[in-house]
mmCIF file of C-alpha atoms in Angstrom:
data_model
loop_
_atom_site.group_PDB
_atom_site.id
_atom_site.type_symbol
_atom_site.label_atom_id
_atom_site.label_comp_id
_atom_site.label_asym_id
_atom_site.label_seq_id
_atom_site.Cartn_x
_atom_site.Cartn_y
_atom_site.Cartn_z
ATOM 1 C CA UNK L 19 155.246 137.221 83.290
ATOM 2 C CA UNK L 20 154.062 134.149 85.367
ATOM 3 C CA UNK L 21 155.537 131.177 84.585
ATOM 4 C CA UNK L 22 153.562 127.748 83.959
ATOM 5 C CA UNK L 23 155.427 126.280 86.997
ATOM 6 C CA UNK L 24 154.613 129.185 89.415
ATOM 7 C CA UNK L 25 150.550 128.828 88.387
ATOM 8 C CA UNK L 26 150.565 125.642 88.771
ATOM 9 C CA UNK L 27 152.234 125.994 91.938
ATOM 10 C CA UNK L 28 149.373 128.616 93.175
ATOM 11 C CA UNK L 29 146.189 126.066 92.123
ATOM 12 C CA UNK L 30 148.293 123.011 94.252
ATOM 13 C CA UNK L 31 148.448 125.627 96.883
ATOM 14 C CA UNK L 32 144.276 126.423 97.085
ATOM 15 C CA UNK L 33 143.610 122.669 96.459
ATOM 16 C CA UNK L 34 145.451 122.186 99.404
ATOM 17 C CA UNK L 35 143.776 124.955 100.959
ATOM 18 C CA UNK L 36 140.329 123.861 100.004
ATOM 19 C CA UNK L 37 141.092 119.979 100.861
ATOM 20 C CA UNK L 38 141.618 120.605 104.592
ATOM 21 C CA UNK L 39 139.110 119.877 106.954
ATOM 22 C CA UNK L 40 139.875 123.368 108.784
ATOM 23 C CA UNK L 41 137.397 124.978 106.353
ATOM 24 C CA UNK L 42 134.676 122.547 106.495
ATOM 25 C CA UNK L 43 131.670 122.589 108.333
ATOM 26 C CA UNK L 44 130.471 118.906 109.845
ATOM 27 C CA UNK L 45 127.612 117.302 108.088
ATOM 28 C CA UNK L 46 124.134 117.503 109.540
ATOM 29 C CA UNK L 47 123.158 114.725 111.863
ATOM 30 C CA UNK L 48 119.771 113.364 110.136
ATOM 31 C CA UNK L 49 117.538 110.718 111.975
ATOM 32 C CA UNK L 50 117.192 107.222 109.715
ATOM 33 C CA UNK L 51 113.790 107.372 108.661
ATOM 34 C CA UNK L 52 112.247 107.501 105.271
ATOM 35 C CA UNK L 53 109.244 109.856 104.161
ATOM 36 C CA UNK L 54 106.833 107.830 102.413
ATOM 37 C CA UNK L 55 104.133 109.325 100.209
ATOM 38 C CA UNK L 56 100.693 107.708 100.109
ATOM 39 C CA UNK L 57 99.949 107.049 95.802
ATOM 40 C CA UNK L 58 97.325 106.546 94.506
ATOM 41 C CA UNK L 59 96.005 105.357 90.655
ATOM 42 C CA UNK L 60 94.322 106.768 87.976
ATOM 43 C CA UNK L 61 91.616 104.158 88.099
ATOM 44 C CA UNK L 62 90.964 105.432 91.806
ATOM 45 C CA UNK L 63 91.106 109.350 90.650
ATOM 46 C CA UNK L 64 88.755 108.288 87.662
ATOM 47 C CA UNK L 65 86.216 106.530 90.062
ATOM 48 C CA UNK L 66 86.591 109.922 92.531
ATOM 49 C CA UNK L 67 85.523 111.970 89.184
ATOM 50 C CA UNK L 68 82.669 109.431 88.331
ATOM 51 C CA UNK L 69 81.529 110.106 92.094
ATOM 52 C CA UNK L 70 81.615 114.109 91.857
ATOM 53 C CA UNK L 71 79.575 114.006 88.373
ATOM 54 C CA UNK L 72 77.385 111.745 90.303
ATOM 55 C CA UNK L 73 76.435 114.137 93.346
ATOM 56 C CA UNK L 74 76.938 117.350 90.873
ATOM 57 C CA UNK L 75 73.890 116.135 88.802
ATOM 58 C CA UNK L 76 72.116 115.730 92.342
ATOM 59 C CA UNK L 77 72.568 119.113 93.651
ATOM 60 C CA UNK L 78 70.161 121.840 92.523
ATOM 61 C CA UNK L 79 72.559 125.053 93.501
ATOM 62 C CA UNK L 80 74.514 123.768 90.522
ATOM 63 C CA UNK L 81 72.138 123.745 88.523
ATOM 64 C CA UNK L 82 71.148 126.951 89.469
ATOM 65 C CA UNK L 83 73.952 128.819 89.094
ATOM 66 C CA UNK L 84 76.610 126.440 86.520
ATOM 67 C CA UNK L 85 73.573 124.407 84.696
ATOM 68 C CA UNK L 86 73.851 120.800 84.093
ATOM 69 C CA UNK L 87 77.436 119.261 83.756
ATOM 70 C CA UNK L 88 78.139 118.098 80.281
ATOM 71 C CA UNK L 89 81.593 117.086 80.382
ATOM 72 C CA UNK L 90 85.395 116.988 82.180
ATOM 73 C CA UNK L 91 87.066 118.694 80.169
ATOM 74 C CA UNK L 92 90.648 118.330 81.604
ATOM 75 C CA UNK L 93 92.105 116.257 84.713
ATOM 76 C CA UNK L 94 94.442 118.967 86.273
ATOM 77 C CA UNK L 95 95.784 116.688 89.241
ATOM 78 C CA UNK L 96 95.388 113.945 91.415
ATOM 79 C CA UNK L 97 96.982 112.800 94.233
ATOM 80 C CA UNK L 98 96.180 111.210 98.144
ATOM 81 C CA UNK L 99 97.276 113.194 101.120
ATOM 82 C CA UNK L 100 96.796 110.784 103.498
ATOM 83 C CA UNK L 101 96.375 106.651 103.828
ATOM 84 C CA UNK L 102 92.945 106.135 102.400
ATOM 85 C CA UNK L 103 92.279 109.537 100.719
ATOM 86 C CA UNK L 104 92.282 110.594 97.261
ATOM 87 C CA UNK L 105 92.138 114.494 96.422
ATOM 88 C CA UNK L 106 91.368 115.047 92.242
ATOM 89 C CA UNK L 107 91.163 118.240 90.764
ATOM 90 C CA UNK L 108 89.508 118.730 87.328
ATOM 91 C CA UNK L 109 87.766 121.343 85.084
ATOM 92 C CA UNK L 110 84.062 121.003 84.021
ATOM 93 C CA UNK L 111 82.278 122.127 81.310
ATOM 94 C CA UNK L 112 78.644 123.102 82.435
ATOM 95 C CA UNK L 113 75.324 124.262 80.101
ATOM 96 C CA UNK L 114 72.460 126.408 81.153
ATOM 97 C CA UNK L 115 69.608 126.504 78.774
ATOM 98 C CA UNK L 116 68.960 129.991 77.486
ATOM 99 C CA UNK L 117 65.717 132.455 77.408
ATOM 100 C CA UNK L 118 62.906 131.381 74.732
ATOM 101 C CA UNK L 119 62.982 134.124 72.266
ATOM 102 C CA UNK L 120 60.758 134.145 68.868
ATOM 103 C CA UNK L 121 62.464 134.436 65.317
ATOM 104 C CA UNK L 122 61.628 137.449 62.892
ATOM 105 C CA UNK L 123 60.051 134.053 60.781
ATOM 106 C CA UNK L 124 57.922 133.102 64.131
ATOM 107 C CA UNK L 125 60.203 129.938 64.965
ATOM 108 C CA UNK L 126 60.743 130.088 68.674
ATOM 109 C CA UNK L 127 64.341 129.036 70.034
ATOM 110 C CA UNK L 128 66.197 129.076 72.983
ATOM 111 C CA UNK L 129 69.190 131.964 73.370
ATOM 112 C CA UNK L 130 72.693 130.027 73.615
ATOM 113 C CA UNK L 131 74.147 130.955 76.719
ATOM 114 C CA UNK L 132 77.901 129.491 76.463
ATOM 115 C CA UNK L 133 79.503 126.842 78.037
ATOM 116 C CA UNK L 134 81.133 128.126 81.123
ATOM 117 C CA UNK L 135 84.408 125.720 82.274
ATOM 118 C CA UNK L 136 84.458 125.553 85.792
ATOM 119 C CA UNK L 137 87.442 124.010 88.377
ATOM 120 C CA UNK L 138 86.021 120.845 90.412
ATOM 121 C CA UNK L 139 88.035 119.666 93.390
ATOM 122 C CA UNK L 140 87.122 116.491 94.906
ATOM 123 C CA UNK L 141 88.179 114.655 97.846
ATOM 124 C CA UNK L 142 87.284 111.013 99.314
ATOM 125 C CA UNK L 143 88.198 109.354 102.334
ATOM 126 C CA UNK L 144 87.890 105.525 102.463
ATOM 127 C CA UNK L 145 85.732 105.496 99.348
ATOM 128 C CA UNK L 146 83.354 107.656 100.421
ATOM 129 C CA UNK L 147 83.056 111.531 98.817
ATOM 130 C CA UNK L 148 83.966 114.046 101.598
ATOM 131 C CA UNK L 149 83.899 117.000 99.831
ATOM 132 C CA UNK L 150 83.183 118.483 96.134
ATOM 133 C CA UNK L 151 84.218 122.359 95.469
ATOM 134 C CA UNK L 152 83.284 124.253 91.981
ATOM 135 C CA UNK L 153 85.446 127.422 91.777
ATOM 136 C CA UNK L 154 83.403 129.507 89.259
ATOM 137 C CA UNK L 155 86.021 131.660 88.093
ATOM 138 C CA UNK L 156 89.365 129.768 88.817
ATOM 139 C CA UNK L 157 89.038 130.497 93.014
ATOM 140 C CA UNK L 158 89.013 134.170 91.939
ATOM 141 C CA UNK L 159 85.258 134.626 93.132
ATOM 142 C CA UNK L 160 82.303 132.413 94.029
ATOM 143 C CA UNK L 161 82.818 128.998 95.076
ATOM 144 C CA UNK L 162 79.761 126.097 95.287
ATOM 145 C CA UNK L 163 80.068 123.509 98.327
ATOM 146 C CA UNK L 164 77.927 120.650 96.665
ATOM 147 C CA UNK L 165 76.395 119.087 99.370
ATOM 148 C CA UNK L 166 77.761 115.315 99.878
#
């Protein structure tokens, strides 16, 4: 049977043990300096989003393949990787009309095709849109370069 004393005695001991500066390694020698991230708003990522609708509705691959944008659906990040740019990423709902097809009462109307949601990144450097990327699928397949 071990007495209170004698465990006590034993966790003084590996304190001691553990306190010395035998068994510990010197700290790192870092340099002084401080990272510091470039930030950027929300007003700036919206006005990067206005900008991509704007040259989205322009480009006629797009349309082609996505249809014409109707809505952001969802902002999924923003943030600027350097001084002066600002890198959004967003999803987009798109609509392409459908095939004309008649009724069994005559009425002609157009098929409903969907809306297919697409990811949009956008970049800008000094207020000026560098780049615009649609990932079709979620950067599983196809991806559109709109031209800027």
């Amino acid at each position: 049977i071990v007495t209170i004393k004698a465990m006590a005695a034993r966790v003084f001991l590996l304190a001691a043990i553990a306190g010395t500066s035998a068994f510990l390694a010197p700290a790192p020698a870092r340099p002084p300096t401080v990272a510091r991230r470039a930030a950027c708003t929300q007003a700036e990522a919206d006005r990067v989003i206005g900008l991509a609708k704007q040259q989205i509705a322009r480009d006629a691959t797009v349309k082609q393949e996505l249809g014409t944008l109707q809505r952001v659906t969802g902002v999924l990040g923003y943030g600027a990787p350097g001084p002066g740019q600002v890198a959004v990423s967003f999803t987009a709902s798109f609509r392409r009309p459908g095939s004309l097809f008649v009724t069994t009462s005559g009425e002609a109307r157009r098929q409903n095709r969907g809306a297919p949601v697409a990811k949009v990144s956008a970049k800008t450097q000094a207020g000026k849109l560098v780049s615009v990327v649609i990932a079709k699928d979620g950067g599983w397949g196809k991806s559109i370069n709109v031209r800027v």
